[in-house]
Coordinates of N, CA and C in Angstrom, one line a residue:
M1 N -20.0 -0.2 -19.4 CA -19.7 -1.5 -19.0 C -20.5 -2.8 -19.8
N2 N -19.6 -3.8 -20.2 CA -20.4 -5.1 -20.5 C -21.2 -5.5 -18.9
R3 N -22.5 -5.7 -19.6 CA -23.2 -6.6 -18.0 C -22.3 -8.1 -17.7
S4 N -21.9 -8.5 -19.0 CA -21.4 -10.0 -18.2 C -20.2 -10.3 -17.8
I5 N -19.1 -9.2 -17.6 CA -18.0 -9.1 -16.9 C -18.4 -9.2 -15.4
P6 N -19.3 -8.8 -14.8 CA -19.2 -8.8 -13.4 C -19.4 -10.4 -13.1
Y7 N -20.6 -11.0 -13.7 CA -20.9 -12.4 -13.6 C -19.7 -13.1 -14.3
M8 N -19.0 -13.2 -15.0 CA -17.9 -13.7 -14.9 C -16.9 -13.7 -13.5
I9 N -16.5 -13.1 -13.3 CA -15.6 -12.5 -12.3 C -16.4 -13.2 -10.8
Y10 N -18.0 -13.0 -10.8 CA -18.2 -14.1 -9.5 C -18.2 -15.5 -9.9
G11 N -18.2 -15.4 -11.2 CA -18.2 -16.7 -11.4 C -16.9 -17.4 -11.2
I12 N -15.9 -17.0 -11.6 CA -14.2 -17.2 -11.1 C -13.8 -17.8 -9.7
I13 N -14.9 -16.5 -9.1 CA -14.3 -16.7 -7.3 C -15.1 -18.1 -7.0
A14 N -16.6 -18.0 -7.3 CA -17.1 -19.0 -6.8 C -16.6 -20.4 -7.1
L15 N -16.2 -20.6 -8.0 CA -15.4 -21.8 -8.8 C -13.8 -22.1 -8.1
A16 N -13.4 -20.9 -7.4 CA -12.3 -20.6 -6.4 C -12.4 -21.2 -5.4
A17 N -13.8 -20.7 -4.8 CA -14.3 -20.7 -3.5 C -14.5 -22.7 -3.2
L18 N -15.5 -22.7 -4.3 CA -15.5 -24.6 -4.5 C -14.2 -25.4 -4.6
G19 N -13.7 -24.7 -5.5 CA -12.0 -25.5 -5.2 C -11.0 -25.6 -4.0
L20 N -11.2 -24.8 -3.1 CA -10.9 -24.6 -2.0 C -11.8 -25.5 -0.9
A21 N -12.6 -25.8 -1.0 CA -13.9 -26.2 -0.1 C -12.9 -27.7 -0.5
S22 N -13.2 -27.8 -1.6 CA -13.0 -29.6 -1.8 C -11.4 -30.3 -1.4
Q23 N -10.6 -29.1 -2.1 CA -9.4 -29.4 -1.4 C -9.0 -29.5 0.3
L24 N -9.9 -28.3 1.0 CA -10.4 -28.6 2.4 C -10.6 -30.2 2.6
F25 N -11.5 -30.3 1.9 CA -12.1 -31.8 2.5 C -10.8 -33.1 2.1
H26 N -10.5 -33.0 0.8 CA -10.0 -34.3 0.3 C -8.9 -34.6 0.9
N27 N -8.2 -32.8 1.0 CA -6.3 -33.0 1.5 C -6.4 -31.6 1.8
P28 N -6.5 -31.9 3.1 CA -6.5 -30.6 4.0 C -4.8 -30.4 3.7
W29 N -3.8 -30.9 4.3 CA -2.8 -30.9 4.7 C -2.0 -30.5 3.0
G30 N -2.2 -31.0 2.0 CA -2.1 -30.3 0.9 C -2.1 -28.8 0.7
L31 N -3.6 -28.2 1.4 CA -4.2 -26.9 1.1 C -3.1 -26.1 1.8
F32 N -3.0 -26.7 3.2 CA -1.8 -26.1 4.3 C -1.0 -25.8 3.4
R33 N 0.4 -27.1 3.1 CA 0.9 -26.8 2.2 C 1.0 -25.8 1.1
S34 N 0.2 -25.8 0.3 CA 0.4 -24.9 -0.6 C 0.0 -23.5 -0.3
I35 N -1.0 -23.6 1.3 CA -1.1 -22.1 1.3 C 0.3 -21.2 1.9
L36 N 0.8 -22.1 2.8 CA 2.7 -22.1 3.5 C 3.2 -21.4 2.7
I37 N 3.3 -22.5 1.5 CA 4.2 -22.2 0.5 C 3.9 -20.3 -0.5
M38 N 2.7 -20.2 -0.6 CA 2.6 -18.8 -1.5 C 2.9 -18.0 -0.1
A39 N 2.5 -18.4 0.8 CA 2.8 -16.9 1.7 C 4.0 -16.8 1.8
L40 N 5.2 -18.0 1.7 CA 6.7 -17.8 1.9 C 7.1 -16.9 0.6
V41 N 6.6 -17.7 -0.4 CA 7.2 -16.7 -1.5 C 6.5 -15.6 -1.5
A42 N 5.2 -15.0 -1.4 CA 4.9 -13.9 -1.2 C 5.8 -12.7 -0.1
G43 N 6.1 -13.4 1.4 CA 7.2 -12.6 1.9 C 8.8 -12.5 1.9
I44 N 8.8 -13.6 0.9 CA 10.3 -13.2 0.1 C 9.9 -12.2 -0.8
V45 N 9.6 -12.4 -1.5 CA 9.6 -10.8 -2.4 C 9.0 -9.9 -1.9
Y46 N 8.3 -9.6 -1.1 CA 8.1 -8.6 -0.4 C 9.0 -8.0 0.5
F47 N 10.4 -9.2 1.1 CA 11.5 -8.7 1.7 C 12.1 -7.9 0.4
I48 N 12.9 -8.7 -0.7 CA 13.5 -8.0 -1.5 C 13.3 -6.9 -2.0
Y49 N 11.6 -6.6 -2.1 CA 11.1 -5.2 -2.8 C 12.1 -4.2 -1.4
K50 N 11.5 -4.6 -0.5 CA 11.7 -3.4 0.7 C 13.2 -3.1 0.6
R51 N 13.8 -4.4 0.2 CA 15.7 -4.4 0.9 C 16.1 -3.1 -0.6
L52 N 15.8 -3.5 -1.8 CA 16.3 -2.9 -2.8 C 15.6 -1.5 -2.8
T53 N 14.4 -1.2 -2.5 CA 13.6 0.1 -2.3 C 14.0 1.0 -1.5
K54 N 14.9 0.3 -0.4 CA 15.0 1.1 1.2 C 16.3 1.3 0.9
G55 N 17.1 1.0 0.1 CA 18.6 1.1 0.1 C 19.2 2.6 0.4
K56 N 20.3 2.9 -0.2 CA 21.0 4.2 -0.3 C 20.1 5.5 -0.6
P57 N 20.1 6.2 0.0 CA 19.1 7.6 -0.9 C 20.1 7.9 -2.0
N58 N 19.6 7.7 -3.4 CA 20.7 8.1 -4.6 C 19.7 9.4 -4.7
K59 N 18.8 10.1 -5.0 CA 18.2 11.5 -4.9 C 18.8 12.0 -3.7
R60 N 18.4 13.3 -4.6 CA 19.4 14.6 -3.7 C 18.0 14.8 -2.6
E61 N 17.2 15.4 -2.5 CA 16.0 15.1 -1.7 C 16.1 14.2 -0.8
Q62 N 16.1 12.9 -0.7 CA 16.2 12.1 0.3 C 17.9 12.3 1.1
R63 N 18.8 12.8 0.3 CA 20.0 12.5 0.8 C 19.8 14.2 1.8
A64 N 19.1 15.5 1.5 CA 19.1 16.2 2.6 C 18.1 15.8 3.5
F65 N 17.0 14.8 3.5 CA 16.3 14.6 4.3 C 16.5 13.8 5.0
V66 N 17.7 13.4 5.1 CA 18.3 12.1 5.8 C 19.0 13.0 6.7
K67 N 20.0 14.3 6.4 CA 20.9 15.0 7.1 C 20.0 15.8 7.7
A68 N 18.7 16.6 7.6 CA 18.0 17.3 8.3 C 17.6 16.6 9.7
A69 N 17.6 15.3 9.2 CA 16.5 14.3 10.3 C 17.8 13.9 11.4
R70 N 19.2 14.0 10.8 CA 20.3 13.7 11.8 C 20.4 15.3 12.5
Q71 N 20.6 15.9 11.9 CA 20.5 17.2 12.7 C 19.5 17.8 13.7
S72 N 18.2 17.5 13.7 CA 17.8 17.6 14.1 C 17.3 16.3 15.5
K73 N 17.6 15.5 15.4 CA 17.8 14.6 16.5 C 19.3 14.9 17.4
K74 N 20.5 15.4 17.0 CA 21.4 16.4 17.7 C 21.0 17.5 18.5
R75 N 19.9 18.2 17.6 CA 19.8 19.4 18.4 C 18.9 18.9 19.5
H76 N 17.9 17.8 19.2 CA 17.4 17.4 20.7 C 17.5 16.6 22.1
K77 N 19.0 16.0 21.4 CA 19.8 15.4 22.3 C 20.4 16.8 23.2
T78 N 20.7 17.8 22.4 CA 21.5 18.2 23.0 C 20.2 19.4 24.1
K79 N 18.9 19.9 23.5 CA 18.0 20.3 24.5 C 17.0 19.3 25.8
K80 N 17.3 17.9 25.7 CA 17.1 17.5 26.5 C 18.1 16.8 27.4
A81 N 19.6 17.1 27.2 CA 20.4 17.0 28.0 C 20.5 18.5 29.2
A82 N 20.1 19.9 28.5 CA 20.1 20.8 29.3 C 19.0 21.0 30.2
F83 N 17.9 20.5 30.0 CA 16.8 20.1 30.8 C 16.6 19.2 31.3
K84 N 17.9 18.5 31.5 CA 17.8 16.9 32.6 C 18.3 17.2 34.1
G85 N 17.1 17.3 34.8 CA 17.5 17.1 36.2 C 18.2 18.5 36.8
K86 N 18.8 18.5 37.9 CA 19.3 19.3 38.4 C 21.0 19.5 38.5
R87 N 21.6 20.3 37.6 CA 23.0 20.1 37.6 C 23.9 21.2 38.5
D88 N 24.8 20.8 38.7 CA 25.5 21.8 39.3 C 25.7 23.0 38.4
N89 N 26.0 24.1 38.9 CA 26.5 25.6 38.4 C 28.1 24.9 36.8
I90 N 29.0 24.3 37.4 CA 29.9 24.4 36.4 C 29.4 23.9 35.1
A91 N 29.0 22.5 35.6 CA 28.7 21.7 34.1 C 27.7 22.6 33.4
S92 N 26.2 23.2 34.0 CA 25.4 23.9 33.1 C 25.8 24.7 32.8
F93 N 27.0 25.8 33.2 CA 27.5 26.8 32.9 C 28.3 26.4 31.2
S94 N 29.1 25.2 31.4 CA 29.8 25.0 29.7 C 28.2 24.4 29.0
L95 N 27.9 23.6 29.6 CA 26.2 23.5 28.6 C 25.7 24.2 28.0
A96 N 25.6 25.5 28.3 CA 24.8 27.0 27.9 C 25.8 27.6 26.7
K97 N 27.6 27.6 27.4 CA 28.4 27.7 26.6 C 28.4 27.7 25.1
S98 N 28.0 26.0 25.3 CA 28.3 25.1 23.9 C 27.2 25.5 22.8
S99 N 26.1 25.3 24.0 CA 24.3 25.9 22.9 C 24.9 27.1 22.3
K100 N 25.1 28.2 23.1 CA 25.4 29.2 22.3 C 26.4 29.6 21.5
K101 N 27.5 28.4 21.4 CA 28.4 28.4 19.7 C 27.6 27.6 19.2
L102 N 26.8 26.4 19.1 CA 25.7 26.1 18.2 C 25.3 27.4 17.4
N103 N 24.3 27.7 18.4 CA 23.0 28.7 17.5 C 24.1 30.0 16.9
T104 N 25.0 30.2 17.1 CA 26.0 31.8 16.6 C 26.9 30.9 15.4
R105 N 27.1 30.1 15.0 CA 27.6 29.3 14.2 C 26.9 29.7 12.6
K106 N 28.0 30.5 12.0 CA 27.7 31.5 11.0 C 27.1 30.2 9.9
K107 N 26.0 30.6 9.0 CA 25.4 29.8 8.0 C 26.5 29.7 7.0
S108 N 26.4 28.8 6.0 CA 27.3 29.2 5.0 C 26.3 29.8 3.6
E109 N 26.9 30.6 3.0 CA 26.3 31.5 2.2 C 25.8 30.7 1.2
A110 N 25.1 31.7 0.2 CA 23.8 30.7 -0.8 C 24.6 31.1 -2.1
H111 N 24.8 30.3 -2.8 CA 25.6 30.8 -4.5 C 24.1 31.0 -5.2
L112 N 24.3 32.0 -5.2 CA 23.1 32.6 -6.2 C 23.8 33.6 -7.4
T113 N 23.3 33.5 -8.5 CA 24.0 34.4 -9.8 C 22.4 35.3 -10.1
V114 N 23.3 36.4 -10.2 CA 21.8 37.7 -10.9 C 21.8 37.3 -12.6
I115 N 20.9 37.3 -13.1 CA 20.5 37.3 -14.4 C 20.5 38.6 -14.8
E116 N 21.1 39.1 -15.7 CA 20.7 40.1 -16.1 C 19.4 40.3 -17.5
G117 N 18.6 41.0 -17.5 CA 17.8 41.2 -18.3 C 17.5 42.2 -19.1
K118 N 16.5 42.7 -19.9 CA 16.1 43.7 -20.6 C 15.1 44.2 -20.0
K119 N 15.4 45.2 -18.6 CA 14.3 45.4 -18.0 C 13.5 47.1 -18.6
N120 N 14.3 47.5 -19.4 CA 13.6 48.9 -19.7 C 12.7 48.6 -21.1
K121 N 13.1 47.8 -22.2 CA 12.3 47.6 -23.0 C 10.8 46.8 -23.2
K122 N 10.1 47.6 -23.4 CA 8.7 47.0 -23.6 C 8.5 46.0 -24.4
K123 N 7.3 45.0 -23.9 CA 7.0 44.2 -24.0 C 6.2 44.3 -25.2
N124 N 6.3 43.1 -26.5 CA 5.5 42.8 -27.3 C 4.9 41.9 -26.9
R125 N 3.1 42.4 -26.7 CA 1.7 41.9 -26.4 C 1.6 41.3 -27.7
A126 N 2.1 41.1 -28.6 CA 1.3 40.1 -30.0 C 2.4 38.9 -29.5
L127 N 3.3 38.9 -28.6 CA 4.1 37.1 -28.7 C 2.9 36.6 -27.6
F128 N 2.6 37.5 -26.8 CA 1.8 35.9 -26.0 C 0.5 35.9 -26.7

């Protein structure tokens, strides 16, 4: 690494500090206004960036994550409702019955494909 590069960076920082100090003494309102404008522009750019990147989940994994989060929230709501205070027997019985229906629901079958291969043929070790 060239030794003159850090000195150049320190020089630029010193000149910037000198310029800020000079503007603070000669025109404090202009310094405040320029800092405010820079902060406002940076905030708008940040807000637009976050809005564009946060948008609808386009990726498959993101959609799956959002769906799993919704299901988890529903599950936690039913658990909280089941353990909330004392309930009469009829309400707790119907709640237990509905939770059993949720647990015994049949899951969808996985779509798997069997790939036939040459299992009995010996591998040619020269190709590795």
